[in-house]
mmCIF file with all atom_site columns, C-alpha atoms and ligand atoms in Angstrom:
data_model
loop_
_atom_site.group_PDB
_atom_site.id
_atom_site.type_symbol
_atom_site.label_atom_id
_atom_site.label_alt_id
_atom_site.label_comp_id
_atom_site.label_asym_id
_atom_site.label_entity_id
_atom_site.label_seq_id
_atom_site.pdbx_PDB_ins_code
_atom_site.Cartn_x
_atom_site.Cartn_y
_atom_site.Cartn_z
_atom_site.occupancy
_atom_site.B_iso_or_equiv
_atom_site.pdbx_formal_charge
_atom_site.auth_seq_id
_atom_site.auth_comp_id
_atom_site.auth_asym_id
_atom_site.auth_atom_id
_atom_site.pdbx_PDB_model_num
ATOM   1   C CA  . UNK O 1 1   ? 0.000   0.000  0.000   1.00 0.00 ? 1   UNK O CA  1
ATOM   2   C CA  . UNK O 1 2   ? 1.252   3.503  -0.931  1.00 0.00 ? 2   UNK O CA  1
ATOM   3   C CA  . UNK O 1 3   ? 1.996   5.621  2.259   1.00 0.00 ? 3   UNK O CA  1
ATOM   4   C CA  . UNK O 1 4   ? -0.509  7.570  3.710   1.00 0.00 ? 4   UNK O CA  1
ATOM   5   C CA  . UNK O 1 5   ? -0.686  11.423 3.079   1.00 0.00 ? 5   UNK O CA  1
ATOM   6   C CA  . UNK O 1 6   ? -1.344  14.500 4.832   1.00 0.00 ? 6   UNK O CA  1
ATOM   7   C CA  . UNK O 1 7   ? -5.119  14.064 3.307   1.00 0.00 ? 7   UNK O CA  1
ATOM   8   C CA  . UNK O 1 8   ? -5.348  10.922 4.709   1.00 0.00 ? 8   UNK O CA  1
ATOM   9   C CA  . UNK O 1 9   ? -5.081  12.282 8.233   1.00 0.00 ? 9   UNK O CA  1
ATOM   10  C CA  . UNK O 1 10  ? -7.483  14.900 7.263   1.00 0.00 ? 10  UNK O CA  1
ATOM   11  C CA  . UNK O 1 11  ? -9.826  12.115 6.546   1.00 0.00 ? 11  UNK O CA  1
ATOM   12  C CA  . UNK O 1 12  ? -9.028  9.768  9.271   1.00 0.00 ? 12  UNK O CA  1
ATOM   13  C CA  . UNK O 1 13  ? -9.517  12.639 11.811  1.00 0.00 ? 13  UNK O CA  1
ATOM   14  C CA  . UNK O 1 14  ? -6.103  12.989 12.839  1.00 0.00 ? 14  UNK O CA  1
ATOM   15  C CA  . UNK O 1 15  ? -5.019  16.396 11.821  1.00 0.00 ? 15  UNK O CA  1
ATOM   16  C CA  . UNK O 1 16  ? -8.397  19.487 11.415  1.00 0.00 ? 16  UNK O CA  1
ATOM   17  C CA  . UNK O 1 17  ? -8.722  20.848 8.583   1.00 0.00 ? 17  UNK O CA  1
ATOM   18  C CA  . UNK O 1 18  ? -11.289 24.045 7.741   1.00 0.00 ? 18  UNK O CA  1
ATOM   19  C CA  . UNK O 1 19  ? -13.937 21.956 6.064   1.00 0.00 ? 19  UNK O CA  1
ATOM   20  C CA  . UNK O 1 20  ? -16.557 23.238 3.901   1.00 0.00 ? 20  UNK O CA  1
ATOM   21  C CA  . UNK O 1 21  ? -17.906 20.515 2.691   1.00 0.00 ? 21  UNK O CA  1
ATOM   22  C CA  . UNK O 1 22  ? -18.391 16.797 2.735   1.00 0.00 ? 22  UNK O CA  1
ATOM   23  C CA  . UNK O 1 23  ? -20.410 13.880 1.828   1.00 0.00 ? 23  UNK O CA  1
ATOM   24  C CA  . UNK O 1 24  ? -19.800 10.084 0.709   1.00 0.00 ? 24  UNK O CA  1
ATOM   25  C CA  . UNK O 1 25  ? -17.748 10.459 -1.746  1.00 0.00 ? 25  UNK O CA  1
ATOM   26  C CA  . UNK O 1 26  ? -16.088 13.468 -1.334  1.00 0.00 ? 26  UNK O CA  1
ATOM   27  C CA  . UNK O 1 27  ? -14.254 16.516 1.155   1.00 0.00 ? 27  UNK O CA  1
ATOM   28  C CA  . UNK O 1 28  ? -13.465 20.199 0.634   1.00 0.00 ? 28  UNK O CA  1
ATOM   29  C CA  . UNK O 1 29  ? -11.429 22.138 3.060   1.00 0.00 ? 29  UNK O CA  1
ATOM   30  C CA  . UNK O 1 30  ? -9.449  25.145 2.784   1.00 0.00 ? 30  UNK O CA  1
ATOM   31  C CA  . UNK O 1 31  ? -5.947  25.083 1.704   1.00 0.00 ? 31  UNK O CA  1
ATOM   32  C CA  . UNK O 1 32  ? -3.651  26.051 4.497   1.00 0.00 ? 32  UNK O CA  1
ATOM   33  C CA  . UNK O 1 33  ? -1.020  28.245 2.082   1.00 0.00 ? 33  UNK O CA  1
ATOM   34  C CA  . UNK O 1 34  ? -3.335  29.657 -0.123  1.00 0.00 ? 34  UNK O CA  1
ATOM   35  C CA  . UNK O 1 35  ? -3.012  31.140 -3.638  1.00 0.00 ? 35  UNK O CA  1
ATOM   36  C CA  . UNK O 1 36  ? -5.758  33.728 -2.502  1.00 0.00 ? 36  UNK O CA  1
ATOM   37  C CA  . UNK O 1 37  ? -8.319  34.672 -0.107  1.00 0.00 ? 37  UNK O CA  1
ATOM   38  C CA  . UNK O 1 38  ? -10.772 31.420 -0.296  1.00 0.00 ? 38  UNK O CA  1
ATOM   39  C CA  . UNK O 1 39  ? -8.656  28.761 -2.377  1.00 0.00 ? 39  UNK O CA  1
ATOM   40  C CA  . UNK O 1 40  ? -10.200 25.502 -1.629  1.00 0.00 ? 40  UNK O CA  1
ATOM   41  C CA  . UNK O 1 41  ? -9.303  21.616 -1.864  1.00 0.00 ? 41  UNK O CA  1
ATOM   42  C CA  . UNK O 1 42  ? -11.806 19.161 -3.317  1.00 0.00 ? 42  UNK O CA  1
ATOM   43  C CA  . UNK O 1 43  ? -10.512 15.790 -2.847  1.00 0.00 ? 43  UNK O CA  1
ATOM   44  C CA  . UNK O 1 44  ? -11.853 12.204 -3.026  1.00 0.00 ? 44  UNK O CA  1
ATOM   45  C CA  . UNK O 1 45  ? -12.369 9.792  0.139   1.00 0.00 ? 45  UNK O CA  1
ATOM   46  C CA  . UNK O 1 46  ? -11.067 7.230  -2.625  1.00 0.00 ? 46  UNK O CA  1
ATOM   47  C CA  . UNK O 1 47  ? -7.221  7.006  -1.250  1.00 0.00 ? 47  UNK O CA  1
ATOM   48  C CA  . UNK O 1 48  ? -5.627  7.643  -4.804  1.00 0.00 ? 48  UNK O CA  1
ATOM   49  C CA  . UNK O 1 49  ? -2.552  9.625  -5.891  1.00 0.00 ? 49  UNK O CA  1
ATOM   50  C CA  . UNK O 1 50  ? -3.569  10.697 -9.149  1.00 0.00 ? 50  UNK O CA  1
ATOM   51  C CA  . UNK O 1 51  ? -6.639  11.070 -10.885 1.00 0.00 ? 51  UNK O CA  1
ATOM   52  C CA  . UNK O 1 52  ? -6.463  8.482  -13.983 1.00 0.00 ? 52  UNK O CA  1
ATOM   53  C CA  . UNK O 1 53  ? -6.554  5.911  -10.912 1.00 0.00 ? 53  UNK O CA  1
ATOM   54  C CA  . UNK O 1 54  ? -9.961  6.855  -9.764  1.00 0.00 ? 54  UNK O CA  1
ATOM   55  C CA  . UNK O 1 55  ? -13.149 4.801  -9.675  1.00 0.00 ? 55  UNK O CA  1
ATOM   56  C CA  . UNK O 1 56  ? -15.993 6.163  -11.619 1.00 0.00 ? 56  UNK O CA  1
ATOM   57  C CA  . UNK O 1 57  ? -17.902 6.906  -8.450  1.00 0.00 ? 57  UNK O CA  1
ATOM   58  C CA  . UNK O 1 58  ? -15.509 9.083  -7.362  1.00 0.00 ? 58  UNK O CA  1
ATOM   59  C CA  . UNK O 1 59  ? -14.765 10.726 -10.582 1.00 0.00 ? 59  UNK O CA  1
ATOM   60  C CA  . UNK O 1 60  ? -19.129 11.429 -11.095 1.00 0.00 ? 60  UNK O CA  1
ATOM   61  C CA  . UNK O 1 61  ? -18.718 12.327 -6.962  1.00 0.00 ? 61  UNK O CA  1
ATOM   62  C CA  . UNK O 1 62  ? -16.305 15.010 -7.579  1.00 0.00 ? 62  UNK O CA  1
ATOM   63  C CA  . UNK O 1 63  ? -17.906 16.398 -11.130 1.00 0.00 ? 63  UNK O CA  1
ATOM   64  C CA  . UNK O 1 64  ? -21.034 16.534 -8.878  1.00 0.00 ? 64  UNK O CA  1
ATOM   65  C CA  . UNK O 1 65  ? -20.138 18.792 -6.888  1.00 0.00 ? 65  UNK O CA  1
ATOM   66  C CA  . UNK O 1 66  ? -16.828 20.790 -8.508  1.00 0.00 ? 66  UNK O CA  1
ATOM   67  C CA  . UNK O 1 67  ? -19.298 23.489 -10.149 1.00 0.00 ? 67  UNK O CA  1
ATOM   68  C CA  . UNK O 1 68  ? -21.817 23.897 -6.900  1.00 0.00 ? 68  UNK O CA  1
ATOM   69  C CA  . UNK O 1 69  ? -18.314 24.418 -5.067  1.00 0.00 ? 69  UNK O CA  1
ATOM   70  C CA  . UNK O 1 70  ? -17.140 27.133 -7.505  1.00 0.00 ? 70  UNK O CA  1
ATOM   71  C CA  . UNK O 1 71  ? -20.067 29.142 -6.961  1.00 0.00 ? 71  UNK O CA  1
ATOM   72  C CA  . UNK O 1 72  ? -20.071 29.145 -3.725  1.00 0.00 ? 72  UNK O CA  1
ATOM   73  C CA  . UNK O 1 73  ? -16.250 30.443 -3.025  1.00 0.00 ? 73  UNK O CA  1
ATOM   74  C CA  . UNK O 1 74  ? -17.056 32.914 -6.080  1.00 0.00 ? 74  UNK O CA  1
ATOM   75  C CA  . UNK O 1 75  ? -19.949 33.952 -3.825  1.00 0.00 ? 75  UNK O CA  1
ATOM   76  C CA  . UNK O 1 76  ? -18.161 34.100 -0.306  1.00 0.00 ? 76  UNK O CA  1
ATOM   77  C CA  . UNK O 1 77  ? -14.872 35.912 -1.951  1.00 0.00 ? 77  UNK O CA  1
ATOM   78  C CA  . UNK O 1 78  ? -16.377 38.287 -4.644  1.00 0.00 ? 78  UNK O CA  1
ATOM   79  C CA  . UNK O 1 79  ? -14.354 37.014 -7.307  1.00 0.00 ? 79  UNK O CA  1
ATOM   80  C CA  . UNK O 1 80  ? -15.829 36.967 -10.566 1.00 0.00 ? 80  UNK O CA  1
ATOM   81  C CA  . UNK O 1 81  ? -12.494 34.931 -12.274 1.00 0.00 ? 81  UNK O CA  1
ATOM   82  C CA  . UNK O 1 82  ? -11.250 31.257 -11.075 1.00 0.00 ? 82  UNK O CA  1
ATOM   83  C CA  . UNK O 1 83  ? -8.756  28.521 -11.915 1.00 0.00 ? 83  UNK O CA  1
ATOM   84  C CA  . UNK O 1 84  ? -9.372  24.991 -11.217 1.00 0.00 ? 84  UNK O CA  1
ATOM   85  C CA  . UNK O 1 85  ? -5.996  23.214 -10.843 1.00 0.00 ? 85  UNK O CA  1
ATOM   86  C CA  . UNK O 1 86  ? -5.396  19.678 -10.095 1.00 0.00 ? 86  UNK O CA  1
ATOM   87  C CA  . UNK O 1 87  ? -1.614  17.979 -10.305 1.00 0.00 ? 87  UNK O CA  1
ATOM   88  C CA  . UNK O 1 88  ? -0.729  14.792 -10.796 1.00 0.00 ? 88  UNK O CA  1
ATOM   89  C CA  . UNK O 1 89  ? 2.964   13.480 -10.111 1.00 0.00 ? 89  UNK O CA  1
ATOM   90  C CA  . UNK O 1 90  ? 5.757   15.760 -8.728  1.00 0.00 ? 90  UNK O CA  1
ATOM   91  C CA  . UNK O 1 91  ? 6.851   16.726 -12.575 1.00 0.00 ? 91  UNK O CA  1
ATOM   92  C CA  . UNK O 1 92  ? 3.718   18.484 -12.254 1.00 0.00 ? 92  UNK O CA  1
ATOM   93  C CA  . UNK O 1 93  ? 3.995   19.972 -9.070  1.00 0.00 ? 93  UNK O CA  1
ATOM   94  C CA  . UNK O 1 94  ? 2.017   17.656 -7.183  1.00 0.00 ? 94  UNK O CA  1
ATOM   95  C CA  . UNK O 1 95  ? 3.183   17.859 -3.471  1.00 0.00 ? 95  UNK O CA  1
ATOM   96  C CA  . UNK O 1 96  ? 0.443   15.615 -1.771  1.00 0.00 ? 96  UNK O CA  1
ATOM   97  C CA  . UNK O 1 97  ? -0.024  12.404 -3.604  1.00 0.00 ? 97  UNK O CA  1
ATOM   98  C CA  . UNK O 1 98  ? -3.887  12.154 -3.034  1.00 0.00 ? 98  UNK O CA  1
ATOM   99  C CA  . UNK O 1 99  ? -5.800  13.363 -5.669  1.00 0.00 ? 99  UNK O CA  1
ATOM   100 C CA  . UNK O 1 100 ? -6.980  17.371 -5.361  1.00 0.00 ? 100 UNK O CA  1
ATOM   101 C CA  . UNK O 1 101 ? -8.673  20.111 -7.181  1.00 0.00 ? 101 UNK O CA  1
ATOM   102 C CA  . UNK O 1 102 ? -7.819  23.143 -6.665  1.00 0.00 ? 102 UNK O CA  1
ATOM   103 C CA  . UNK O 1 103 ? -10.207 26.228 -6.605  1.00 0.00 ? 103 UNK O CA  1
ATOM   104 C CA  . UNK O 1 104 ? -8.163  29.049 -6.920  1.00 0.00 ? 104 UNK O CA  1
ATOM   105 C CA  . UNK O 1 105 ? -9.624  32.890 -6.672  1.00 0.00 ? 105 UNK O CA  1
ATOM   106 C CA  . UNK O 1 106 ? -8.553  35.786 -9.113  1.00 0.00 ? 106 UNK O CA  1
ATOM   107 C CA  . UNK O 1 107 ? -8.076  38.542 -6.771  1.00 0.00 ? 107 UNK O CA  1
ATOM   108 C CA  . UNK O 1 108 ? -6.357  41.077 -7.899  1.00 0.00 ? 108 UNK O CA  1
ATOM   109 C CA  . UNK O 1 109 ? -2.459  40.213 -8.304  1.00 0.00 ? 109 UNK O CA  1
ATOM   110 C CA  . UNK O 1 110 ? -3.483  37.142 -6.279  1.00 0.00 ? 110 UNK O CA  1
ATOM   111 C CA  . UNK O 1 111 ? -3.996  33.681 -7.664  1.00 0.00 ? 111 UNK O CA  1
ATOM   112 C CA  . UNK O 1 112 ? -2.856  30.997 -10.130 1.00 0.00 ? 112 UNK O CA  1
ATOM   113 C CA  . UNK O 1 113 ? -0.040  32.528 -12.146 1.00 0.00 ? 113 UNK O CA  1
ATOM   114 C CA  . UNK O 1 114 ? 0.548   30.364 -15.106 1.00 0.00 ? 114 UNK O CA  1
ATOM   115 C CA  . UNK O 1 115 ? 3.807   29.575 -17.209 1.00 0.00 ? 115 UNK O CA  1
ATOM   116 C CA  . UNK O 1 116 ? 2.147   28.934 -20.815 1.00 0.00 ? 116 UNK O CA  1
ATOM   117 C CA  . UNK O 1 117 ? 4.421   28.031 -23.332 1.00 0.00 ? 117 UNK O CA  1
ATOM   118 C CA  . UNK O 1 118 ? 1.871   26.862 -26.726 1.00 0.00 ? 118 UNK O CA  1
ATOM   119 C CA  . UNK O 1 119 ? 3.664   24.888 -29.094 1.00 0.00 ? 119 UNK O CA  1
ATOM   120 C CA  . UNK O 1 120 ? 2.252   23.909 -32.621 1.00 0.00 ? 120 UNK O CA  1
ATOM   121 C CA  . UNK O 1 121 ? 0.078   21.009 -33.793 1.00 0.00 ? 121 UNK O CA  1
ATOM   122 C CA  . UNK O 1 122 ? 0.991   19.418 -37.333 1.00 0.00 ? 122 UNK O CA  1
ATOM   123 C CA  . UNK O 1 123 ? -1.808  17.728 -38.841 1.00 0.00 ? 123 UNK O CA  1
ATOM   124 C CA  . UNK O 1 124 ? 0.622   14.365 -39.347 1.00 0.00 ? 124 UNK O CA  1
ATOM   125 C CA  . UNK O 1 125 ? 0.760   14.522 -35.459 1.00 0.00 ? 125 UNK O CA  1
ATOM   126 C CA  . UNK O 1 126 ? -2.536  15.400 -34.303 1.00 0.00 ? 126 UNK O CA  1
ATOM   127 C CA  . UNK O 1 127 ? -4.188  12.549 -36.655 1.00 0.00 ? 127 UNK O CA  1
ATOM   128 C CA  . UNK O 1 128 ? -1.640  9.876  -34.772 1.00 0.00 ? 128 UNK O CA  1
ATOM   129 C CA  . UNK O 1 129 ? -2.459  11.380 -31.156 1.00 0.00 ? 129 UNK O CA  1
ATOM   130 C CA  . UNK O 1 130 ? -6.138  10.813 -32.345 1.00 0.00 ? 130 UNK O CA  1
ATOM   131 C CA  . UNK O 1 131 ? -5.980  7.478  -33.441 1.00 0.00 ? 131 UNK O CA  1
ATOM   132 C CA  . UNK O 1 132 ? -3.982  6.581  -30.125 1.00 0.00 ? 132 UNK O CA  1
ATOM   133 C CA  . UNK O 1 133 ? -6.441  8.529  -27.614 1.00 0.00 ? 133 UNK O CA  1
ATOM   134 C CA  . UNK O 1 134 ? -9.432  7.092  -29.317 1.00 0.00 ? 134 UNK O CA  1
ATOM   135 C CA  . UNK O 1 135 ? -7.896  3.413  -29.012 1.00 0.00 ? 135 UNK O CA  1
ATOM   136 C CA  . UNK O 1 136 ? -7.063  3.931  -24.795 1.00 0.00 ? 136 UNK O CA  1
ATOM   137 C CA  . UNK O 1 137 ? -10.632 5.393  -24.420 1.00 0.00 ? 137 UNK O CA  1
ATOM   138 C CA  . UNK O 1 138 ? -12.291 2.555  -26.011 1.00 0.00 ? 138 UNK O CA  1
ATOM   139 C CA  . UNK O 1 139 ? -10.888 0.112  -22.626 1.00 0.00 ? 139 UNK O CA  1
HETATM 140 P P1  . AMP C 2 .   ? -0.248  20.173 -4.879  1.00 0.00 ? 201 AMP C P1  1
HETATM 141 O O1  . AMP C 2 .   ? 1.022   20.890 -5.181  1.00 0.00 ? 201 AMP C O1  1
HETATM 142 O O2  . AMP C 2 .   ? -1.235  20.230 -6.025  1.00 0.00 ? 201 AMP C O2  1
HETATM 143 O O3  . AMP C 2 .   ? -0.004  18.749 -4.393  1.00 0.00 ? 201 AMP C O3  1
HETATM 144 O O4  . AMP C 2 .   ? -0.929  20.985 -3.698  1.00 0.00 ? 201 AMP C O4  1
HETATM 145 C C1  . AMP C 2 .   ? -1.028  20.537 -2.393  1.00 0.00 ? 201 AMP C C1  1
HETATM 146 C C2  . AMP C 2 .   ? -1.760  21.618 -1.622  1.00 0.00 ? 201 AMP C C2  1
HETATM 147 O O5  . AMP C 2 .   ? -2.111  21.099 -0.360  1.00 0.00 ? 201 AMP C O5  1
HETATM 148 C C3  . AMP C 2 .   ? -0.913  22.885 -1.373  1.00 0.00 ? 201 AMP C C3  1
HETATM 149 O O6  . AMP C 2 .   ? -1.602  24.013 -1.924  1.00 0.00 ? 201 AMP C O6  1
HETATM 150 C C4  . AMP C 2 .   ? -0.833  22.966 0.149   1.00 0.00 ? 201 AMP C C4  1
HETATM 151 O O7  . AMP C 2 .   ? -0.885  24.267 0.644   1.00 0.00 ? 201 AMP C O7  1
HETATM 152 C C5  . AMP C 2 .   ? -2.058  22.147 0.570   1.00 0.00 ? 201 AMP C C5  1
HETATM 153 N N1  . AMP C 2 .   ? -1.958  21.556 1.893   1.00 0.00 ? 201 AMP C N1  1
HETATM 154 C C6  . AMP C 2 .   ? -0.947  20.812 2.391   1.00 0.00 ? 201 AMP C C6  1
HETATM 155 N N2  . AMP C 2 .   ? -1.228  20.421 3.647   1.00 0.00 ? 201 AMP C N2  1
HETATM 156 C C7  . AMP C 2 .   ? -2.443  20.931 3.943   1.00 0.00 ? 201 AMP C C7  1
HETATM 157 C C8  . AMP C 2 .   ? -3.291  20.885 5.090   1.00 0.00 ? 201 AMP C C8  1
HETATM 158 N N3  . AMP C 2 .   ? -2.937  20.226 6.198   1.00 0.00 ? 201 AMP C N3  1
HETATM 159 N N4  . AMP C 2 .   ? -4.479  21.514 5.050   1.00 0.00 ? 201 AMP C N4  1
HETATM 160 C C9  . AMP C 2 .   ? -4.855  22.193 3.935   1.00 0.00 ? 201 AMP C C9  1
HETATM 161 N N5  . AMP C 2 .   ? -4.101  22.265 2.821   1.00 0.00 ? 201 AMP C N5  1
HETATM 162 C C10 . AMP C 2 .   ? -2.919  21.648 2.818   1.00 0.00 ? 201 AMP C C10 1
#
């Protein structure tokens, strides 16, 4: 078994954590070193590192209630713009390896600031990464 994370304390009780929601499937709690006033972590109770190893309950779970969660730290902070982040292995910055989503509040200088380097997509290429994505999806 992988070893257990700083989330998995949060769910097992061990360590608080400034909830805002739960239910079955799912927890949201403030991050402690946030981005901005009112960034919040969605996570699974499903103890996974990354989120291509999630059960489909947990994936509907979490798309269930991503967008009611948006609204409602748009509402408390004022925000009007928003990132949703969510990393998956360190390469990506992924520091706790239990899956998260990050809701991240555009306020003011404060927020997701984003490295974005776009590259360009030959037609060759983009008809191979088709053919391959189709063929893993169809598993
Ligand atoms: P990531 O880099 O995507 O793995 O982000 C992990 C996030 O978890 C960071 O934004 C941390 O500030 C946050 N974090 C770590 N420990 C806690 C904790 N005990 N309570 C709330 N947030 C935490």
């Amino acid at each position: 078994m992988s070893e257990r994370t700083i989330f998995d304390r949060i769910l097992d009780g061990e360590i608080p954590c400034h909830r805002v929601y739960e239910d079955d499937h799912v927890l949201a709690f403030l991050d402690i070193a946030p981005l901005s006033r009112g960034h919040t972590l969605l996570i699974p109770k499903e103890r996974k590192a990354h989120l291509h190893q999630l059960s489909d309950d947990s994936a509907a779970a979490l798309g269930r209630v991503l967008p009611r969660l948006c609204r409602a730290v748009l509402q408390a902070t004022g925000a009007s713009a928003y990132n949703v982040l969510q990393n998956n292995g360190a390469a990506a910055h992924q520091a706790v390896m239990h899956v998260h989503f990050h809701v991240i509040p555009k306020l003011g200088d404060r927020g997701l600031g984003i490295g974005w380097r776009p590259g360009r997509l030959a037609p060759e290429e983009a008809e191979e990464l088709v053919a391959a994505i189709r063929a893993g999806l169809d598993g």
